[in-house]
Each structure stands twice: as structure tokens, then as C-alpha cells.
Coordinates of C-alpha atoms and ligand atoms in Angstrom, one line a residue:
X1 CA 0.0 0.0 0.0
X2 CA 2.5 2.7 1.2
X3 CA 4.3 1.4 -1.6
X4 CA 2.4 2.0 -4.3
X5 CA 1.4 5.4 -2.7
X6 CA 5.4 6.1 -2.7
X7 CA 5.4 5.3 -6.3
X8 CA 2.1 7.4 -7.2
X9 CA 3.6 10.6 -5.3
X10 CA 7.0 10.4 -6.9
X11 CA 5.5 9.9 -10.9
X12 CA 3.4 12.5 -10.1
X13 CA 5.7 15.1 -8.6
X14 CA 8.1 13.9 -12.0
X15 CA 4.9 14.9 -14.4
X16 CA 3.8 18.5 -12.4
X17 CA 7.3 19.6 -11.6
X18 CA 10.1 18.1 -13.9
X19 CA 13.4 16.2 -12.3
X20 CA 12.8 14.6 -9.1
X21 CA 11.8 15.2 -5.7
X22 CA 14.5 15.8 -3.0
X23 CA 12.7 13.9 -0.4
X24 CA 9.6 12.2 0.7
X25 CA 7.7 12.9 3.7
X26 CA 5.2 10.0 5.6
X27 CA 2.7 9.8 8.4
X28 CA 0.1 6.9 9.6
X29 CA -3.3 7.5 10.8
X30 CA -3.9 5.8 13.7
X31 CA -6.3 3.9 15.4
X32 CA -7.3 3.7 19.1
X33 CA -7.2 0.5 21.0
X34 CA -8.9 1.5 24.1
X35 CA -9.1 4.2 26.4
X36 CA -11.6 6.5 24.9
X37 CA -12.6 10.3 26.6
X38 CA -10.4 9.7 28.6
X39 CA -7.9 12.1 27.0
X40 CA -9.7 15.7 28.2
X41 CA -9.5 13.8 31.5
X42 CA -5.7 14.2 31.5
X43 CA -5.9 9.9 31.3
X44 CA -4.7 7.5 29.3
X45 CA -5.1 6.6 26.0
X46 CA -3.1 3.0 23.6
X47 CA -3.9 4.2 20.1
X48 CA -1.7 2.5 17.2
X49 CA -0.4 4.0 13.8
X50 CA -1.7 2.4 11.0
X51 CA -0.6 1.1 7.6
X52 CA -2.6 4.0 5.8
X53 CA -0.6 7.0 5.4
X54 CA 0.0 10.3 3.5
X55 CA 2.8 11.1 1.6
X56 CA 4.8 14.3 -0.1
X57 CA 7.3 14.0 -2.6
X58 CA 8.9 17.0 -2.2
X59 CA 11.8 19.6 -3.5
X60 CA 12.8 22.7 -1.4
X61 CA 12.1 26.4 -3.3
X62 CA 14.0 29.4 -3.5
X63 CA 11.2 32.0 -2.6
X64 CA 8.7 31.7 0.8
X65 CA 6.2 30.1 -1.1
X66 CA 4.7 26.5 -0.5
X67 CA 3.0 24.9 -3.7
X68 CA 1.3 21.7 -3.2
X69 CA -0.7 19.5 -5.6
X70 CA -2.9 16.9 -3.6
X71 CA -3.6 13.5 -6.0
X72 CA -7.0 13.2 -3.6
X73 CA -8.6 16.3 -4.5
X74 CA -7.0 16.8 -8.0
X75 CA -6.0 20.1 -7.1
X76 CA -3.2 22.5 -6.7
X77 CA -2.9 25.0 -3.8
X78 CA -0.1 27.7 -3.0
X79 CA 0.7 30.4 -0.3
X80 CA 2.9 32.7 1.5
X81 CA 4.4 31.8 4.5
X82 CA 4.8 35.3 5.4
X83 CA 0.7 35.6 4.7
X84 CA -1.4 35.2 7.3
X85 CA -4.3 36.0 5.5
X86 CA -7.9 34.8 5.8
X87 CA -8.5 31.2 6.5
X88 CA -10.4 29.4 4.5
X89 CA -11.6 25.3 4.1
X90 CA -9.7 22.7 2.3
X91 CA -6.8 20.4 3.0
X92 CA -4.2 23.2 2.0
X93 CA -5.5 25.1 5.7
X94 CA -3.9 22.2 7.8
X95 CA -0.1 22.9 5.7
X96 CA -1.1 26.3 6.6
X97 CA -1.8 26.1 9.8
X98 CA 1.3 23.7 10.4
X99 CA 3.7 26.4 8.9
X100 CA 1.8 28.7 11.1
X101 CA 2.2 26.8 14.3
X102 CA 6.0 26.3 13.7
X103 CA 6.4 30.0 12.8
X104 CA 4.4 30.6 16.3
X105 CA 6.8 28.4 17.9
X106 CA 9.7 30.1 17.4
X107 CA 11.0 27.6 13.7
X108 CA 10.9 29.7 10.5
X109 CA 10.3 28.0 7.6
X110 CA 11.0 27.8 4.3
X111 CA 9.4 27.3 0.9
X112 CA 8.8 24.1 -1.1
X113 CA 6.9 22.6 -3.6
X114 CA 5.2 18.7 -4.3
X115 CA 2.7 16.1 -4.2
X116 CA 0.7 14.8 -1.7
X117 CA -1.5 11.8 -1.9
X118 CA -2.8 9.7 1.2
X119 CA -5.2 6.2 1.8
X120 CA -6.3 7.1 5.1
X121 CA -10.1 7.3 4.2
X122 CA -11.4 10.5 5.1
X123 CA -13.6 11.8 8.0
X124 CA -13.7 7.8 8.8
X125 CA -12.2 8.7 12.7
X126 CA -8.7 6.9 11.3
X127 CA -7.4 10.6 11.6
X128 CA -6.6 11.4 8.1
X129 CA -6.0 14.8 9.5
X130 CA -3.4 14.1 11.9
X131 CA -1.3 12.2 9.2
X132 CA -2.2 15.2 6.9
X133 CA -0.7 17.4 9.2
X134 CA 2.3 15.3 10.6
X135 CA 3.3 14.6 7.1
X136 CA 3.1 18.1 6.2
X137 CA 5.2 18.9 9.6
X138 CA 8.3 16.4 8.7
X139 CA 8.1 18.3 5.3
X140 CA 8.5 21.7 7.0
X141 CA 11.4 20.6 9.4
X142 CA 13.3 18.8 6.6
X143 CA 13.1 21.5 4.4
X144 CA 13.6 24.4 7.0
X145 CA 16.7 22.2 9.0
X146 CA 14.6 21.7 12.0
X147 CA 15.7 19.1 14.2
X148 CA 12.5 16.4 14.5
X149 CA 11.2 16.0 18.1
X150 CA 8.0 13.8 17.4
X151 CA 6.3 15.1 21.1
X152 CA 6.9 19.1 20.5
X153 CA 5.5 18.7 16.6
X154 CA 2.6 16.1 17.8
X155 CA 1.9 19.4 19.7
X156 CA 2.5 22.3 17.2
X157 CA 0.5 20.0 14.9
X158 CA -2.5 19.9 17.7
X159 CA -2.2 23.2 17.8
X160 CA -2.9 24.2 13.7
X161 CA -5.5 21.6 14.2
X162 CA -7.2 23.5 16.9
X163 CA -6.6 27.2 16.5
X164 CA -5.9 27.5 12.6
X165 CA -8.3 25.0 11.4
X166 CA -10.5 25.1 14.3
X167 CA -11.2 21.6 15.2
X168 CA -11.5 20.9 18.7
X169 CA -9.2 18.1 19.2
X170 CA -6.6 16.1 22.1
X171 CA -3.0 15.3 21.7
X172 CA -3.8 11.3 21.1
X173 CA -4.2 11.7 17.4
X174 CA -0.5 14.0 16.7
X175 CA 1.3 12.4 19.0
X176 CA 0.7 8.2 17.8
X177 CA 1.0 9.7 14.4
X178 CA 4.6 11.3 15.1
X179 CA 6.1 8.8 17.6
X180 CA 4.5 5.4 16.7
X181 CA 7.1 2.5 16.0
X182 CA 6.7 -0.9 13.8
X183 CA 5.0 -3.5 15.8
X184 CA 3.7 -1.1 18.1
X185 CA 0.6 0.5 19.9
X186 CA 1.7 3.5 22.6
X187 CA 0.3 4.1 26.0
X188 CA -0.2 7.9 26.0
X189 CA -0.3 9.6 29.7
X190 CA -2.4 12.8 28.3
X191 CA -1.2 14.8 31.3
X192 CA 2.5 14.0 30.7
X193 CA 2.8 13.3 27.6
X194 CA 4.9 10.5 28.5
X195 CA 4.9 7.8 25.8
X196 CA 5.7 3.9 26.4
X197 CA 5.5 1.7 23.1
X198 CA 4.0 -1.5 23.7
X199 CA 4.3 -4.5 21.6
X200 CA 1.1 -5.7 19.9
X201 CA 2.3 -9.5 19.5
X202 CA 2.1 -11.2 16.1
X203 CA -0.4 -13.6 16.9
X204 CA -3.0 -10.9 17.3
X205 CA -4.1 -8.7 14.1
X206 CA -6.4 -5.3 14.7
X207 CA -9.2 -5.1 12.5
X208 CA -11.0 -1.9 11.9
X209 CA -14.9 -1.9 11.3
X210 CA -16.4 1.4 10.2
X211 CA -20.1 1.0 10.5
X212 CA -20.1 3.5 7.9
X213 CA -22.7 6.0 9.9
X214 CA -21.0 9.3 10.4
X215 CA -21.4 11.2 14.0
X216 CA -24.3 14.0 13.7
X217 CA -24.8 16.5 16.7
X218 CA -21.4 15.1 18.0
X219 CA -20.1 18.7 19.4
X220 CA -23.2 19.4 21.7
X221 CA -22.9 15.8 23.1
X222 CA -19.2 16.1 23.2
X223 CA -19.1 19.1 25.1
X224 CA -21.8 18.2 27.4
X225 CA -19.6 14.6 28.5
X226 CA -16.8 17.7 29.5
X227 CA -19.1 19.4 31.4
X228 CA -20.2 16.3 33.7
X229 CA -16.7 15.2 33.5
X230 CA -15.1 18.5 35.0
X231 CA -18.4 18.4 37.5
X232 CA -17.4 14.9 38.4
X233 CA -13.7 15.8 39.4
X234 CA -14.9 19.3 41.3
X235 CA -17.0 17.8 43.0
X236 CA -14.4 15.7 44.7
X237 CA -11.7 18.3 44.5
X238 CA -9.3 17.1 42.1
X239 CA -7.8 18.8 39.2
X240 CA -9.1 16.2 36.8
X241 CA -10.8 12.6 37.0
X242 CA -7.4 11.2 35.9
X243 CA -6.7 12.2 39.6
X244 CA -9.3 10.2 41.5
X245 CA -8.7 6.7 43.2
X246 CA -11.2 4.2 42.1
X247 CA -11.7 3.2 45.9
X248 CA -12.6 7.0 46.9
X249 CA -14.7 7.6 44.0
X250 CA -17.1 3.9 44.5
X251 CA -16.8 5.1 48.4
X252 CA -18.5 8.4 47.7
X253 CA -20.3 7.7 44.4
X254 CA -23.9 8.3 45.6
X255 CA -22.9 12.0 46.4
X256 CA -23.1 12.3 42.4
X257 CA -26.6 12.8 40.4
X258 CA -27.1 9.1 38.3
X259 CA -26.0 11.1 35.3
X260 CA -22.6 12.1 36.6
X261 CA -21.7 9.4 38.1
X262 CA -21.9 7.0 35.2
X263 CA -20.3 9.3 33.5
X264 CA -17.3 9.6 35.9
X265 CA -17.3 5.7 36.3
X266 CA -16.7 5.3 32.6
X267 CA -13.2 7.8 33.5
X268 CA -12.4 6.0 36.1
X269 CA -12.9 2.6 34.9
X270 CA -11.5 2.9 31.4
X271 CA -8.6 4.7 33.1
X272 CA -7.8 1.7 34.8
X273 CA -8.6 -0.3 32.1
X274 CA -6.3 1.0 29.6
X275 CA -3.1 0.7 31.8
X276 CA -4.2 -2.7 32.5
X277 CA -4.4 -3.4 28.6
X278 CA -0.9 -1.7 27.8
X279 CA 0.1 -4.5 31.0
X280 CA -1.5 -7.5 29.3
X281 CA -0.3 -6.4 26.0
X282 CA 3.3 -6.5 26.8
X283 CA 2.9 -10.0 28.3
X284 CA 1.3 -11.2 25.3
X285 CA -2.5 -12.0 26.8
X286 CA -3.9 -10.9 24.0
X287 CA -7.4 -12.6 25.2
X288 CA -7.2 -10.9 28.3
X289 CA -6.8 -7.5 26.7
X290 CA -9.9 -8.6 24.7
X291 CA -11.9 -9.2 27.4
X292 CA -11.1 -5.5 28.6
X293 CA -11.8 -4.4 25.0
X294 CA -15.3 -5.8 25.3
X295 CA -16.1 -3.9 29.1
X296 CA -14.6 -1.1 27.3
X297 CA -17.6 -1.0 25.2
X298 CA -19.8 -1.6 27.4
X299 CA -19.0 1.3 29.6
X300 CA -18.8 3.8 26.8
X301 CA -22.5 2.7 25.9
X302 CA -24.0 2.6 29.0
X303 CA -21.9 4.4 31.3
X304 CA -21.2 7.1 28.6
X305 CA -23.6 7.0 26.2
X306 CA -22.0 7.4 23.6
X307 CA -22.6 4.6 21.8
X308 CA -25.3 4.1 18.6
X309 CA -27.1 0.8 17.5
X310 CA -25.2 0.5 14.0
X311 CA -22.2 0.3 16.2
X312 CA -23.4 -2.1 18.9
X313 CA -24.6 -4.3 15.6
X314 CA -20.5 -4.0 15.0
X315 CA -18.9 -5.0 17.7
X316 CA -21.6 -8.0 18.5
X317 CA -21.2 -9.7 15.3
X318 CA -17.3 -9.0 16.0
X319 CA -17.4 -10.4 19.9
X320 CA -19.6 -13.6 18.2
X321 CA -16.9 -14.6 15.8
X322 CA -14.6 -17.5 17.0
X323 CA -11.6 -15.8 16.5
X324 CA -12.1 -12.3 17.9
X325 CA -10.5 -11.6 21.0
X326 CA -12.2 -8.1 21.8
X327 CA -14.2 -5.8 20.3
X328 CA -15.3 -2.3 21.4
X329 CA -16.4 1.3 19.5
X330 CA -13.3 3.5 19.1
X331 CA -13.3 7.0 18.6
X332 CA -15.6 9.8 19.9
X333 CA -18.2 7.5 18.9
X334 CA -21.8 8.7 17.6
X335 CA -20.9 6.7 14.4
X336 CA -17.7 5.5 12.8
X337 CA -16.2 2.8 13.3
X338 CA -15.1 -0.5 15.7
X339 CA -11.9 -2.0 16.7
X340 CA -11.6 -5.5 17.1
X341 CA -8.8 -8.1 18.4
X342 CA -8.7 -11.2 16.4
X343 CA -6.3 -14.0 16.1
X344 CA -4.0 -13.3 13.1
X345 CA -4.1 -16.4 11.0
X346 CA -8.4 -15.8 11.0
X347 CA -8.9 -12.2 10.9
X348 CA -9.6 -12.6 6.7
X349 CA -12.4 -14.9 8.0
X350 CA -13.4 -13.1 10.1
X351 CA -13.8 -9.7 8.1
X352 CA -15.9 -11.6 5.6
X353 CA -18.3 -12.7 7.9
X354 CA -18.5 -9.9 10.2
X355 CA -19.2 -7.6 6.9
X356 CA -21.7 -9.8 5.9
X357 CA -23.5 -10.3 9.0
X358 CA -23.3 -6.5 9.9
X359 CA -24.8 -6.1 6.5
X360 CA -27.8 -8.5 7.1
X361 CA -28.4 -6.8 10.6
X362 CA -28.3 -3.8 9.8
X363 CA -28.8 -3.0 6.0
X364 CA -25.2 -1.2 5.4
X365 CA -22.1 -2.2 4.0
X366 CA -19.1 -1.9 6.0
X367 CA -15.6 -0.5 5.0
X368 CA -12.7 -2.9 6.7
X369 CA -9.3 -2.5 7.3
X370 CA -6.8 -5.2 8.7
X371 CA -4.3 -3.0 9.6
X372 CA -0.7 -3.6 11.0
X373 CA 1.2 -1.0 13.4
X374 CA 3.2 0.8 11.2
X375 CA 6.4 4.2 12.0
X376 CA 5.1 7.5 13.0
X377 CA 6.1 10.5 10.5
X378 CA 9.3 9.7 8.9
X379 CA 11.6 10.9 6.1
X380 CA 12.0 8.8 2.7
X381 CA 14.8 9.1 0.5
X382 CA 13.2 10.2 -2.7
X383 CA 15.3 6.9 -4.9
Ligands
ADP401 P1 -10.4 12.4 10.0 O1 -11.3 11.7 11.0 O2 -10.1 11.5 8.9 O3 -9.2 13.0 10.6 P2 -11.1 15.1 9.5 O4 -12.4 15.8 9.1 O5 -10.5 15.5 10.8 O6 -11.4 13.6 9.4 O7 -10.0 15.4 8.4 C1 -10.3 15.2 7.1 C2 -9.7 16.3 6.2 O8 -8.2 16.2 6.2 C3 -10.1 16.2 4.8 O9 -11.3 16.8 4.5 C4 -8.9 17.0 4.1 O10 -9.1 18.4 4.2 C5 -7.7 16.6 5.0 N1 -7.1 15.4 4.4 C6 -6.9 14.2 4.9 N2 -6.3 13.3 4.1 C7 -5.9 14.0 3.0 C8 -5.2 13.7 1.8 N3 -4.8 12.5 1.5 N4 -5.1 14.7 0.9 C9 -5.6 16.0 1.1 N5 -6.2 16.3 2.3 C10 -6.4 15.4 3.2
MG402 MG1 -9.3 14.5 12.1

């Protein structure tokens, strides 16, 4: 796939510019194993890069211009880095708001021109945007000789994403799609930033499901979980719910309205349950990280709510198959997709027939992806 993708980028870049590129840039989308909102909780989160990527091919330019034709779109798009200018829509705003970021940061950049073409489907919650933008920041610090620190960019690139683009988002998605590794998923403290990669063992493959619904209404609902979240940790005096012990919070629970409390418990619980995971992973249990897959669903539909039928139809057909492990929503959730655990040597098998019987169920076909963990942004050489 990335190969191919290589290929396209670099033909492509030969055809618009002449001569070849001077480099190519790559980064994964990613998705999240378990420990869902738990990240505006300052808790823990084990997302994996994925084997679907964007790419530049890419040559440095004289002026302070960038010049950019995405393959996707089948368009070209240019600016000034010196331009602030009005922001507009588009995939050329996240480039801009990555130069912007770095500028605000305190690295100049410099101009260049290329190609850019991706398989990360879009809007599918595999974070097309983050590997967008963390592609688009290795382009910038190769070209501008900045020295590549995965956690600081993961953060400049949250920050176009929020502040230039103005998408609401967490670290999680920047920060698996800069410092993931081969092989790998990453336990993600959201307070600390502190990273530990933890080995998802060959016998297991990740599948991802998307139900193919899309999330409607999901900012309301989104900010409303917040609220009752930063109620929840107020209530019992603690900065966030990252910060409250299990035992205190089951001790006191009744003090909270039904509402909150459910909602804290999911915190707390998937908290808890997505150290324990990173644990089990590392050990090679992959059944038992399954099993805390499936109570990771659970919670987020009932304790959360955040949960819809298409993607309870998901992961049930997924938790029925023989070979699946675990299965849970991932993701924001209000639509998109599931994340299942399945033993490697089954998980075609088990595609086919989860598709199919998600498709009797419910009426929809569903887009699947086997994925493997695959590098965070990296540079290419262009031959
Ligand atoms: P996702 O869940 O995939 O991150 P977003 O809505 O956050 O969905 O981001 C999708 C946007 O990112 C697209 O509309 C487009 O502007 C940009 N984007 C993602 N991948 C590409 C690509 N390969 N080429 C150009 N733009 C892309
Ligand atoms: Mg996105």
C-alpha cells in the first residue's frame, strides 16, 4: 500500500514539476485500542499508527512560497508563508496552519513545492488529518533544518488543528502519528505526555470496522460529557478525573446525580482499564486484553452513552466470531467505526463474515481494514 502510494507521489511530482523530488515525507493515521474520553480527563489513551498514510514527494524552493498538488482532491494550492491571510476550508489550511504553528513556535520555515497523496479514508475517525498534518510537519522541518522531536511537533501539529483549522481536538491523534514504531501501539499519559510503546504480539491482528454512519450532533454531546466530567472531578476536589482513586470515587459515588456518576465511572474505569491493557499487551495476553476491550464498550455505551445501534450491531457480530479476542467502539463514537482483536491467521475470515452479518443486521455495508502497526512520520529518501 505505502508502496504504491510512494510510487504514485513520486510519478506525479516527476509529471507537475520536472526532475525529481529531493525527499519524501510520511505519516500513519492511527487507530485507538482502548481508552476513549479519557484524553480531556488528562488519562490514558493506547492508540496504534496504521498502515494507511500520506505522503509528499517534495523539493525545497528558493522563494517563501509553498506549492502543493494533492492527488486526492486533484488540485493544486499555494501560499505565503509570510501571509497570514484569511483562513479558508480545504486540505491546504492544515499545511497552513502547520507552517503557522511552527512560525508561532519560534522555527521559521522555508518554501517548497510537491505532491501529496494519502489512503487514510477521510472523516472515517482513522485521523486522516493528523497524518495530513504530521506529514506536512516532517516536510517543514526537513526542508527548514529543523531538528525532529516527534512530542513538541505532535503538539504544534495539535495546535494548527485547533486554533488555525478550528477543530477541537486532544494530543492522542498528533502524537501516535509522530512517535509510533513498527509493531507497536503507545500508552499515551495525556497529562504528561509520557509515551511507552508497547508490543502488539504477532499472533494478534487489529481489524477496523467502520459502520459506515457518520457522527451528527457530536459537538453538543461532546461538550456536554466535559461538562459532567469537570463536574465529576470538582465535585471531589481534584484537578481532573485522571486524579481520582477508584476506591474513593465507588466510596463516595452516591454524592453524584445518576447522570454524573456514570459518566465519571466510565473515567475511572477505562482509566484503569487501559493501563491494565498496555500491562497485558506487553505480556502477550492478548485474550485478556480482549476481554477489557469488550467492558470497554460496554461502559462507553451505557456508562457514557456514547454509543449508537449501527455500532453495537459491530462489535456484536465482531465479539460472536470464533476468532475475535475483543471488540469495542473507538473514537468519539456517535458513528464510525469499531476495533476488534482477532487471532491473526483468521482475521480474513473473520472480516468476511463480520461484513456480511453486519450487513444482514443492519442494512449497510461496512468498509474494513486489517491494519498492522506501522512508524510515526518519517523521512524517505526520494530513490
Ligand atoms: P479524520 O477523522 O479523517 O481526521 P477530519 O475531518 O478531521 O477527518 O479530516 C479530514 C480532512 O483532512 C479532509 O477533509 C482533508 O481536508 C484533509 N485530508 C486528509 N487526508 C488528506 C489527503 N490524503 N489529501 C488531502 N487532504 C487530506
Ligand atoms: Mg481529524
Amino acid at each position: 500500500m505505502s508502496s504504491e502510494l510512494r510510487a504514485r507521489v513520486v510519478e506525479e511530482f516527476r509529471r507537475r514539476f520536472g526532475g525529481e523530488p529531493s525527499f519524501l515525507a510520511r505519516a500513519p493515521g492511527r487507530v485507538n485500542l482502548i481508552g476513549d474520553h479519557t484524553d480531556y480527563n488528562d488519562g490514558f489513551v493506547l492508540p496504534m499508527a496504521i498502515d494507511r498514510e500520506v505522503w509528499f514527494a517534495v523539493r525545497a524552493r528558493d522563494d517563501r512560497r509553498v506549492a502543493v498538488h494533492s492527488i486526492d482532491f486533484d488540485e493544486d494550492a499555494s501560499f505565503a508563508l509570510d501571509q497570514g491571510g484569511p483562513r479558508r476550508d480545504g486540505w491546504v489550511e492544515y499545511l497552513r496552519g502547520v507552517s503557522w504553528a511552527l512560525e508561532q513556535g519560534g522555527c521559521p520555515t522555508r518554501g517548497w513545492e510537491g505532491v501529496a497523496a494519502g489512503d487514510v479514508p477521510l472523516g472515517a475517525g482513522l485521523s486522516s488529518s493528523a497524518a495530513l498534518e504530521l506529514a506536512a510537519a516532517r516536510t517543514f522541518a526537513a526542508i527548514s533544518g529543523i531538528v525532529w522531536q516527534p512530542v513538541a511537533m505532535a503538539r504544534l501539529a495539535q495546535r494548527a488543528e485547533n486554533e488555525w483549522v478550528g477543530v477541537n481536538c486532544g494530543i492522542m491523534d498528533q502524537l501516535i502519528s509522530a512517535a509510533g514504531e513498527a509493531a507497536h501501539a503507545l500508552l499515551i499519559d495525556c497529562r504528561s505526555l509520557e509515551t511507552r510503546l508497547v508490543v502488539v504480539p504477532d499472533s494478534a491482528a487489529v481489524v477496523v470496522l467502520d459502520t459506515g454512519t457518520r457522527r451528527g450532533l457530536v459537538d453538543s454531546a461532546y461538550n456536554e460529557r466535559r461538562a459532567q466530567c469537570e463536574r465529576a472531578a470538582r465535585h471531589f476536589h481534584v484537578a481532573a478525573l485522571r486524579d481520582l482513586e477508584s476506591e474513593t470515587f465507588q466510596r463516595r459515588a452516591a454524592e453524584l446525580d445518576p447522570v454524573t456518576r456514570k459518566r465519571a465511572r466510565h473515567v475511572i474505569t477505562e482509566n484503569a482499564r487501559t493501563l491494565e491493557a498496555a500491562t497485558l499487551l506487553e505480556h502477550g495476553d492478548v485474550a485478556a486484553v480482549g476481554t477489557l476491550m469488550n467492558e470497554s464498550h460496554v461502559s462507553l455505551r451505557d456508562d457514557f452513552e456514547v454509543s449508537r445501534p449501527e455500532l453495537d450491531a459491530m462489535v456484536d457480530a465482531a465479539q460472536r466470531h470464533g476468532a475475535c479476542f475483543g471488540a469495542r467502539m473507538t473514537g468519539a463514537g456517535f458513528g464510525g467505526c469499531a476495533v476488534a482483536l482477532v487471532q491473526h491467521e483468521s482475521a480474513a475470515a473473520f472480516t468476511r463474515a463480520v461484513a456480511d452479518e453486519y450487513t444482514r443486521n443492519v442494512g449497510l455495508r461496512p468498509a474494513v481494514y486489517v491494519c498492522s502497526a506501522s512508524q510515526g512520520a518519517s523521512i524517505e529518501s526520494a530513490s
